[in-house]
mmCIF file of C-alpha atoms in Angstrom:
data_model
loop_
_atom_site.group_PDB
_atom_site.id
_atom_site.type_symbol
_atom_site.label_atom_id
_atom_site.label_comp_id
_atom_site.label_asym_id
_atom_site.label_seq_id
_atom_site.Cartn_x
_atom_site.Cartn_y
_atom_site.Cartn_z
ATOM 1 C CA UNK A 505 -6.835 6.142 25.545
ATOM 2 C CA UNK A 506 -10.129 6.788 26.719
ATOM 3 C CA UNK A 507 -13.519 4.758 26.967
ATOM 4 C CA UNK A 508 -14.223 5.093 23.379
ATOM 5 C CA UNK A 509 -11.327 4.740 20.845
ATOM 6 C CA UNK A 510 -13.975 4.226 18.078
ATOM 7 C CA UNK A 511 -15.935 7.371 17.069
ATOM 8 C CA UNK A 512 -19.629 7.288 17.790
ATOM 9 C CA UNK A 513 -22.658 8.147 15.562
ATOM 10 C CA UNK A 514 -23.392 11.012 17.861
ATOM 11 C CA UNK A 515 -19.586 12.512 17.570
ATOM 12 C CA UNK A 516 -20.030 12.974 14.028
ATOM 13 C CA UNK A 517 -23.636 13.294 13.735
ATOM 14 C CA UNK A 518 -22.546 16.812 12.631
ATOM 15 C CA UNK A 519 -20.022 16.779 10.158
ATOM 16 C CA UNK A 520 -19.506 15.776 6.926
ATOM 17 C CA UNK A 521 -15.909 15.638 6.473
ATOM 18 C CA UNK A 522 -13.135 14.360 9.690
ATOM 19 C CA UNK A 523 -9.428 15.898 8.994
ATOM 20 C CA UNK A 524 -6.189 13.868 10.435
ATOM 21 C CA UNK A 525 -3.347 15.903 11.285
ATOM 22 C CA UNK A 526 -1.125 14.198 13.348
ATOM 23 C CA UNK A 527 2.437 13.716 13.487
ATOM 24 C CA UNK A 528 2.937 9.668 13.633
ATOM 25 C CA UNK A 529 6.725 7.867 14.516
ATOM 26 C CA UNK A 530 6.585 5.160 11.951
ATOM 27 C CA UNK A 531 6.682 2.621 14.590
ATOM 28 C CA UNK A 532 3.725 -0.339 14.610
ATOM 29 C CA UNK A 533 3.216 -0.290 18.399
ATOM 30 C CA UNK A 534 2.117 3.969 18.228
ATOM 31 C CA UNK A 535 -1.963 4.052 18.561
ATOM 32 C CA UNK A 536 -2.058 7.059 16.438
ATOM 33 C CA UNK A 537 -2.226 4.890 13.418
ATOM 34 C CA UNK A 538 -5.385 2.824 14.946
ATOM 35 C CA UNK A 539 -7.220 6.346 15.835
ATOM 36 C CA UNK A 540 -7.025 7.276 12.303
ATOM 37 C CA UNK A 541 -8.232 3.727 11.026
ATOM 38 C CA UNK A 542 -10.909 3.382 13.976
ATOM 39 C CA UNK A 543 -11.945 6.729 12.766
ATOM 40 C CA UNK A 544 -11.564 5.997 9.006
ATOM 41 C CA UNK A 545 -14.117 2.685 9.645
ATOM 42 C CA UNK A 546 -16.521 5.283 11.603
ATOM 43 C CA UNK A 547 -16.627 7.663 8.079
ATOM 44 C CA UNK A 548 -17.235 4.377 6.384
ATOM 45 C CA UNK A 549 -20.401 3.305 8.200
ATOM 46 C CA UNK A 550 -21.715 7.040 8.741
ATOM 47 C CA UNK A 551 -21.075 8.473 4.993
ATOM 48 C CA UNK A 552 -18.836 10.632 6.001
ATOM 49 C CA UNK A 553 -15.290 11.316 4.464
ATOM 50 C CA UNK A 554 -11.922 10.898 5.724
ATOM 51 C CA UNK A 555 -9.415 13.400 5.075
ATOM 52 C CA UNK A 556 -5.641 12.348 5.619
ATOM 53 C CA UNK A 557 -2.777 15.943 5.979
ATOM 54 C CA UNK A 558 0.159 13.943 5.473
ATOM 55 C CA UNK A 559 3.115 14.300 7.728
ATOM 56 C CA UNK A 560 6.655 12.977 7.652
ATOM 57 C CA UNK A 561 7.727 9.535 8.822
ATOM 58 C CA UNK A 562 10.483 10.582 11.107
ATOM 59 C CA UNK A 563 12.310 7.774 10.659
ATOM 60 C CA UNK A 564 12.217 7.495 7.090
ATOM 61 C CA UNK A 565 10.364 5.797 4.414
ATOM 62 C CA UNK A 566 13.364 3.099 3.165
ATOM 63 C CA UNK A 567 13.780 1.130 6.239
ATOM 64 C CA UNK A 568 11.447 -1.704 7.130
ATOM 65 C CA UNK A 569 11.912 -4.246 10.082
ATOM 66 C CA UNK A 570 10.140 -6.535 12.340
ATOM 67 C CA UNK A 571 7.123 -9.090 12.088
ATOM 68 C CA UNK A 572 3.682 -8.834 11.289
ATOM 69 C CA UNK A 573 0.997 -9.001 13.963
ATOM 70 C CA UNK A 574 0.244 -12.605 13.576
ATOM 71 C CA UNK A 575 -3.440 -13.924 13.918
ATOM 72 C CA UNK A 576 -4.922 -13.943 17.176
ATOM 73 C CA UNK A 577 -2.695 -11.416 18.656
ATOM 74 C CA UNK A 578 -4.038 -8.591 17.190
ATOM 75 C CA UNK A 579 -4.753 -5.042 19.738
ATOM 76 C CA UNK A 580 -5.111 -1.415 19.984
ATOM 77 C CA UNK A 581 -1.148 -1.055 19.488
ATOM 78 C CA UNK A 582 -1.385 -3.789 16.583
ATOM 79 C CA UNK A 583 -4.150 -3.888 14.639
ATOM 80 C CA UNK A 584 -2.955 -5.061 11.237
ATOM 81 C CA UNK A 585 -0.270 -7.415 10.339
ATOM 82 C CA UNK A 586 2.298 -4.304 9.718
ATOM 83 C CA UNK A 587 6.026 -4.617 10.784
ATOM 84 C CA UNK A 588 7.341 -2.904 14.113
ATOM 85 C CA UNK A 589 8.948 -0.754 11.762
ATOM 86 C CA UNK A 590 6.888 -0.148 8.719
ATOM 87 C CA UNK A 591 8.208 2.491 6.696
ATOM 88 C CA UNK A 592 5.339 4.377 5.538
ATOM 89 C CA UNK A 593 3.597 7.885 6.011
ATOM 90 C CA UNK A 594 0.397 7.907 8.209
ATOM 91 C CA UNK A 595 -1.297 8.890 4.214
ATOM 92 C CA UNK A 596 0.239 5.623 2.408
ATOM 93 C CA UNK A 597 -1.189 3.856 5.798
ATOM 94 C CA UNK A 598 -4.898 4.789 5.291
ATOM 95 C CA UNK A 599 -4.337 4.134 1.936
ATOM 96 C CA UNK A 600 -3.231 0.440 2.575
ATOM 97 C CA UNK A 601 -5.659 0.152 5.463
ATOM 98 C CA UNK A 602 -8.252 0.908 3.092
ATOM 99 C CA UNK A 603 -7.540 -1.046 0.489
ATOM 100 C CA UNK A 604 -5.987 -4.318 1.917
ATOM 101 C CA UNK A 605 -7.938 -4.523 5.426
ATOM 102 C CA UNK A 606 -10.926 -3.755 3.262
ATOM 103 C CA UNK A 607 -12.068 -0.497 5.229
ATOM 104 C CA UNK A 608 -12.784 1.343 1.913
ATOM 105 C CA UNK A 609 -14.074 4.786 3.389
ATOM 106 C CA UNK A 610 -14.086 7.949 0.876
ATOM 107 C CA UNK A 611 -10.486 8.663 1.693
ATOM 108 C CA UNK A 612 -8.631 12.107 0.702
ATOM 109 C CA UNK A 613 -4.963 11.958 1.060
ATOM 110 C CA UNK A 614 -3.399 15.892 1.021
ATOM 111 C CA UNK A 615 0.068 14.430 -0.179
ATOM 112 C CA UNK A 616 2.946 16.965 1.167
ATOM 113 C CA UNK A 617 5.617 18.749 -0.828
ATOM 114 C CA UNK A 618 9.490 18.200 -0.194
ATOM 115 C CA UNK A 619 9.696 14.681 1.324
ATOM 116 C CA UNK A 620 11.608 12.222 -0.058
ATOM 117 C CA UNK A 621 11.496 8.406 0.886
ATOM 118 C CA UNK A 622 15.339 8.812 2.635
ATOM 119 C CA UNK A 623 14.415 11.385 4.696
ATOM 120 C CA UNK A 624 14.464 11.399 8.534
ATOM 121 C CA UNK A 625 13.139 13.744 10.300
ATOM 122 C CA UNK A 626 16.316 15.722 11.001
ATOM 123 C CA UNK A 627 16.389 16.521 7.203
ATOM 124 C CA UNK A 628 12.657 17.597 6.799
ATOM 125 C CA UNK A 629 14.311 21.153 7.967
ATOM 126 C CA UNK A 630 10.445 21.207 10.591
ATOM 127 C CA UNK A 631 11.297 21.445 13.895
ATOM 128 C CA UNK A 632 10.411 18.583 16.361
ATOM 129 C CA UNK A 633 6.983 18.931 18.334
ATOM 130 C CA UNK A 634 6.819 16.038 21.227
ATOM 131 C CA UNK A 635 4.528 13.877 19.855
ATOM 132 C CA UNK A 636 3.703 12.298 23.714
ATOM 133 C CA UNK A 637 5.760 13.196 26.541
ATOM 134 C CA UNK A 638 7.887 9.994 26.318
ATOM 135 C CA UNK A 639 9.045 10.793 22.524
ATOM 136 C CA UNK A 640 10.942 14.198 23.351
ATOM 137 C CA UNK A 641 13.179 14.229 19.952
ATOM 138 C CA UNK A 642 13.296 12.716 16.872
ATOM 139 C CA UNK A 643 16.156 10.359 18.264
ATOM 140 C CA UNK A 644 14.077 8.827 20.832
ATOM 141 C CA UNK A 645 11.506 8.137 17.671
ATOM 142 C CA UNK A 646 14.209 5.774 16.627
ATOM 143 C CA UNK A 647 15.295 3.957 19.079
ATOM 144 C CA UNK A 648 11.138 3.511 20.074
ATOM 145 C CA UNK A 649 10.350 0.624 17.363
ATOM 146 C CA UNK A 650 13.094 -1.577 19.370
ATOM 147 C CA UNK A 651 13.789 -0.237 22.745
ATOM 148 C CA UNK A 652 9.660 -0.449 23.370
ATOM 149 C CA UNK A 653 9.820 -3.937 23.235
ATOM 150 C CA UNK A 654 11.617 -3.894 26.933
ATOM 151 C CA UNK A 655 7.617 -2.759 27.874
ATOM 152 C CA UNK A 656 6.639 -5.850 27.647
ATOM 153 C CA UNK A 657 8.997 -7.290 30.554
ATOM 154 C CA UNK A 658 10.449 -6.085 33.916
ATOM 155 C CA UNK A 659 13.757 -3.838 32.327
ATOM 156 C CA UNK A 660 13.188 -0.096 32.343
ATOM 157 C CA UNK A 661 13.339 1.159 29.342
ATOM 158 C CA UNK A 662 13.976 4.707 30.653
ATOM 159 C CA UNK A 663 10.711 6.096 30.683
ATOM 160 C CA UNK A 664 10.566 8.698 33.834
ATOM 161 C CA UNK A 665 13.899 9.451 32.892
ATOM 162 C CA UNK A 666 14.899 13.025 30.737
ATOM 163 C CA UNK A 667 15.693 9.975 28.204
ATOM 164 C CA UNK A 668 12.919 7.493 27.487
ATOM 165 C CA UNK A 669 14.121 4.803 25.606
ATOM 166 C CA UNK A 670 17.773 5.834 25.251
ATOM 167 C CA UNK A 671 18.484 4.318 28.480
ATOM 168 C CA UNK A 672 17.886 0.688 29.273
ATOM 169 C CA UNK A 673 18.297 -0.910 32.649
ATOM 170 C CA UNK A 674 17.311 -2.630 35.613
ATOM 171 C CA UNK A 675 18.956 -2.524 39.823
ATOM 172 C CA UNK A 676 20.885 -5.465 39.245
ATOM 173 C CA UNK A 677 22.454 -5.389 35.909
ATOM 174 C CA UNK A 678 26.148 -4.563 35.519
ATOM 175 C CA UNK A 679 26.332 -1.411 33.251
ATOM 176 C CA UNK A 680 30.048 -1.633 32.260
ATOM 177 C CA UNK A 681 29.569 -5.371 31.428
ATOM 178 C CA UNK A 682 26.607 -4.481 29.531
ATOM 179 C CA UNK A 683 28.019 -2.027 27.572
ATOM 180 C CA UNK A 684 30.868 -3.594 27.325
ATOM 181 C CA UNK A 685 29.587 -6.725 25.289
ATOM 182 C CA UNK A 686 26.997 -4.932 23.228
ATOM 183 C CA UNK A 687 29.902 -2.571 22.238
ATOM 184 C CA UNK A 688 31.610 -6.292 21.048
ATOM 185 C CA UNK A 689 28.618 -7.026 18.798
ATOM 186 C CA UNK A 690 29.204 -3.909 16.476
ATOM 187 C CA UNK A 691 25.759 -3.243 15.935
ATOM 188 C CA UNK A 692 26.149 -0.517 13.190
ATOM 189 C CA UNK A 693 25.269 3.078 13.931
ATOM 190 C CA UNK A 694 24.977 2.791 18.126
ATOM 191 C CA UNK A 695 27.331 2.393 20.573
ATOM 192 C CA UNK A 696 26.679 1.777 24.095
ATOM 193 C CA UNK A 697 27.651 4.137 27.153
ATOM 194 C CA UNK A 698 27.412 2.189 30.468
ATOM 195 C CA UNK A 699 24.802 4.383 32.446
ATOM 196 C CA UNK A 700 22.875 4.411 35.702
ATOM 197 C CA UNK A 701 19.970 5.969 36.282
ATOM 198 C CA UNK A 702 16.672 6.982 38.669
ATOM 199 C CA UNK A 703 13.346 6.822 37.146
ATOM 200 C CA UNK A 704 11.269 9.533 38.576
ATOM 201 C CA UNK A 705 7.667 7.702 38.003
ATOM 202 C CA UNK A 706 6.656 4.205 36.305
ATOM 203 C CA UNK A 707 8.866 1.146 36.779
ATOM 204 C CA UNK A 708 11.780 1.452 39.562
ATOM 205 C CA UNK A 709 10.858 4.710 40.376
ATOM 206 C CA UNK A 710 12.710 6.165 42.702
ATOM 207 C CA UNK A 711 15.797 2.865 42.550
ATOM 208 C CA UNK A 712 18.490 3.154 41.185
ATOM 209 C CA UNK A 713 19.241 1.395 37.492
ATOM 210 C CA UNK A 714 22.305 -0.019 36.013
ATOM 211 C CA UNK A 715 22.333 -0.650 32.475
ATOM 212 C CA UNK A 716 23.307 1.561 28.723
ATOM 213 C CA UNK A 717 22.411 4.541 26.914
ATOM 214 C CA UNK A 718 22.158 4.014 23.466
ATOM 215 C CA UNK A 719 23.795 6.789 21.394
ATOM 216 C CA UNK A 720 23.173 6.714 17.378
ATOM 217 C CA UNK A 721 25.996 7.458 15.538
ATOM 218 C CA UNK A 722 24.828 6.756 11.880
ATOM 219 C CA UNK A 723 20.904 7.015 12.088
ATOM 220 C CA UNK A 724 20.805 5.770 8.313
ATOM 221 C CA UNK A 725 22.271 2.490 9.315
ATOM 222 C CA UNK A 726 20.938 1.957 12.992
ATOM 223 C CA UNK A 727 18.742 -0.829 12.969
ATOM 224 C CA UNK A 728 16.281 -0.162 16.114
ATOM 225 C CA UNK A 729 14.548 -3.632 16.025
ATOM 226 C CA UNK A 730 18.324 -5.617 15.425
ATOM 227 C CA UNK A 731 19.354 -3.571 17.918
ATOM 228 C CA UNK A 732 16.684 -3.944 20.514
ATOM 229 C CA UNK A 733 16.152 -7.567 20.259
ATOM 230 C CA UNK A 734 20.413 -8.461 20.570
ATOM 231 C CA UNK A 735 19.383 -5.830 23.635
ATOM 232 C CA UNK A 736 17.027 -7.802 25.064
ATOM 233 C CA UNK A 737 18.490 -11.307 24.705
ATOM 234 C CA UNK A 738 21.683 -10.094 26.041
ATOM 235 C CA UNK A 739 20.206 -8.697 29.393
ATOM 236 C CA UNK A 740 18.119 -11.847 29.519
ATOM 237 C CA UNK A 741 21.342 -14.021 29.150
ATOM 238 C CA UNK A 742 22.924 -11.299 32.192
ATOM 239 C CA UNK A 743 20.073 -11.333 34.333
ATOM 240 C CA UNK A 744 19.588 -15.323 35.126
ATOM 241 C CA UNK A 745 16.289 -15.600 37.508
ATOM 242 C CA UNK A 746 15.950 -11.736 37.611
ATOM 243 C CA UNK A 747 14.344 -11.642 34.415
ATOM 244 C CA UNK A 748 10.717 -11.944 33.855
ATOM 245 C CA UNK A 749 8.022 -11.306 31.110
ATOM 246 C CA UNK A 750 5.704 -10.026 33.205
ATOM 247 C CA UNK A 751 5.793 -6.649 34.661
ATOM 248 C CA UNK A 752 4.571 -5.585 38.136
ATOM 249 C CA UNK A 753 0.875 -6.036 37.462
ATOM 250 C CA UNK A 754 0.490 -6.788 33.821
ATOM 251 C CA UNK A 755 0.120 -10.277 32.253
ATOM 252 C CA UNK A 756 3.247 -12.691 31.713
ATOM 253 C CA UNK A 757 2.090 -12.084 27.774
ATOM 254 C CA UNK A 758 2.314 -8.196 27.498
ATOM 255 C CA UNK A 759 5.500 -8.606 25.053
ATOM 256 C CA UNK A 760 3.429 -11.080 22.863
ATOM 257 C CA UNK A 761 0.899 -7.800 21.928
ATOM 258 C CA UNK A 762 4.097 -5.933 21.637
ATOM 259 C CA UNK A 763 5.516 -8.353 19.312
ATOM 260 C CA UNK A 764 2.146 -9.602 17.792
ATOM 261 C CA UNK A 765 3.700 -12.909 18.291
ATOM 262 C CA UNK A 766 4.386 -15.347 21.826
ATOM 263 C CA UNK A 767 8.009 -16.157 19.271
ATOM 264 C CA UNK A 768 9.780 -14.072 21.878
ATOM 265 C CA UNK A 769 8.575 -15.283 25.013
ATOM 266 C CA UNK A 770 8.724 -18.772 24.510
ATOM 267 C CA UNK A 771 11.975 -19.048 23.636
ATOM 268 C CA UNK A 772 11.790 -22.088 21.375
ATOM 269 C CA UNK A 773 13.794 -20.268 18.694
ATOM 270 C CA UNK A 774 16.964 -18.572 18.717
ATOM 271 C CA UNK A 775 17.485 -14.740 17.921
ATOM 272 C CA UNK A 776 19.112 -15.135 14.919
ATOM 273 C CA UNK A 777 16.461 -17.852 13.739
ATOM 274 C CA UNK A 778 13.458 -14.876 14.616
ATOM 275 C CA UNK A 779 15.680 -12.279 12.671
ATOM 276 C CA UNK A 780 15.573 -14.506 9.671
ATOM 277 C CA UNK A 781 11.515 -14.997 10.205
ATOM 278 C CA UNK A 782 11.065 -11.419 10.300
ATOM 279 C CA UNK A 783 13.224 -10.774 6.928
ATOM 280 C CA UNK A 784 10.671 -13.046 5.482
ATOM 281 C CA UNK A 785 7.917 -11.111 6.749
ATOM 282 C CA UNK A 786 9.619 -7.495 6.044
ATOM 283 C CA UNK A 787 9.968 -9.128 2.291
ATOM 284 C CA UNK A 788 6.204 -9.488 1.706
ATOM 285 C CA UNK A 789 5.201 -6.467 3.765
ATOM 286 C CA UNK A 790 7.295 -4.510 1.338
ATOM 287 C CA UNK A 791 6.049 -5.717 -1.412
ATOM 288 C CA UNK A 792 2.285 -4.460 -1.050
ATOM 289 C CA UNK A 793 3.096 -1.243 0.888
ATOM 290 C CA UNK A 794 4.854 -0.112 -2.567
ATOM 291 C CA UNK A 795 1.676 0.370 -3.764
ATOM 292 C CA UNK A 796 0.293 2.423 -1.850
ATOM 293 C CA UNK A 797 3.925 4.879 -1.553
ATOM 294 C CA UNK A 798 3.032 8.402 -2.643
ATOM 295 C CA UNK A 799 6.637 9.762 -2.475
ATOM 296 C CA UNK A 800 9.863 8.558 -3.787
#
């Protein structure tokens, strides 16, 4: 997050070989991903080579949902036309980004031992590490992909909380109503505890918010971006004039770069007709990222 996301000529003036180790979430909108391939297009242009330590995706490599980052709407937490959710080890990434978004840099991948394609994180038997202060457990990994789409509008989605994306809210929702129809939906592997709650810095800080905690039951079934979005439409639906796209200072259009669409904001399609768009996209997405899988 600093001036220069892009490695310089002078940073690496003195090496010959860059190493990524870094533990990723397998969720599009994480800028880990876009360090690695900023860095990766920086070996390209110097001669220098790239050198990938794979890590697990800790929320498994079977699962795929969302859109692609459509043209035009690309950004430092979307660079590529990958889902929200894209399935894939930070390894098989460079490898795609190399190939298919033609950075071709002399790429090493160090492939690791013992991961399997089902895993999540909680079966990799490696214990958790915060990867940033607002992804405390693997858990709140999960829910990320779908409960970070609330950033781009004025609901908290619990960060300043002990429970950063868990809990969802805003002062004038009803929590037991809330809860009450997202429980009727039967979303499978979450249910919904109606929960208020103080955020101790960022949005509402210091107010007090009304709204769910979302609890996994089945992580193998919870679907974070199904989830998230019937989240988000149903606290729009709640909230009448309350609810707005645009968050304190930021730009009506933050949840477009979330998204890498404007689908969501203007509103010209119905939930279950973007669902249906984004199976379509998930479809194709999976298709080319087999190539590039290094485990089963």
């Amino acid at each position: 997050y600093g001036q220069t996301k892009k490695p310089t000529p002078e940073m690496l003036a003195d090496i010959d070989v860059m190493a990524f180790d870094i533990q990723d979430v397998g969720a599009r909108p994480y800028t880990y991903i876009y360090t690695m391939a900023y860095a990766m297009q920086s070996c390209k242009e110097l001669g220098k080579t790239m050198v990938i330590f794979d890590r697990p995706n800790p929320i498994g490599g079977v699962q795929i949902e969302g859109g692609l980052v459509k043209p035009g709407f690309e950004s430092f937490i979307g660079m590529y036309p990958i889902p929200l959710r894209h399935g894939m080890t930070v390894g098989e990434l460079a490898k795609l980004f190399n190939q298919e978004f033609g950075i071709n840099c002399d790429l090493v991948v160090i492939e690791m031992t013992g991961w399997k394609r089902e895993m999540y994180f909680n079966d990799a038997g490696l214990p958790w590490v915060m990867t940033s202060p607002n992804i405390p457990t693997p858990d709140t990994a999960l829910v990320y992909p779908g409960v970070g789409l609330f950033g781009g509008t004025n609901i908290s989605e619990g960060v300043g909380t002990t429970r950063p994306f868990e809990f969802v809210g805003a002062p004038w929702l009803d929590a037991d109503a809330l809860a009450g129809e997202m429980m009727k939906l039967k979303l499978p592997g979450v249910i919904f505890r109606p929960a208020h709650f103080m955020p101790r810095f960022g949005l509402y800080q210091g107010e007090i918010c009304a709204g769910v905690q979302l609890y996994i039951t089945d992580r193998k079934v919870f679907q974070p971006i199904k989830t998230g979005m019937n989240l988000l439409y149903m606290i729009k639906g709640m909230s009448g004039d309350k609810f707005s796209f645009k968050r304190n200072d930021s730009y009506e259009g933050a949840i477009d770069v979330v998204v890498g669409d404007n689908i969501v904001r203007l509103g010209k399609s119905s939930l279950p007709e973007i669902l249906n768009l984004w199976e379509t996209d998930v479809k194709r997405f999976g298709e080319i990222s087999q190539k590039y899988y290094l485990y089963k």
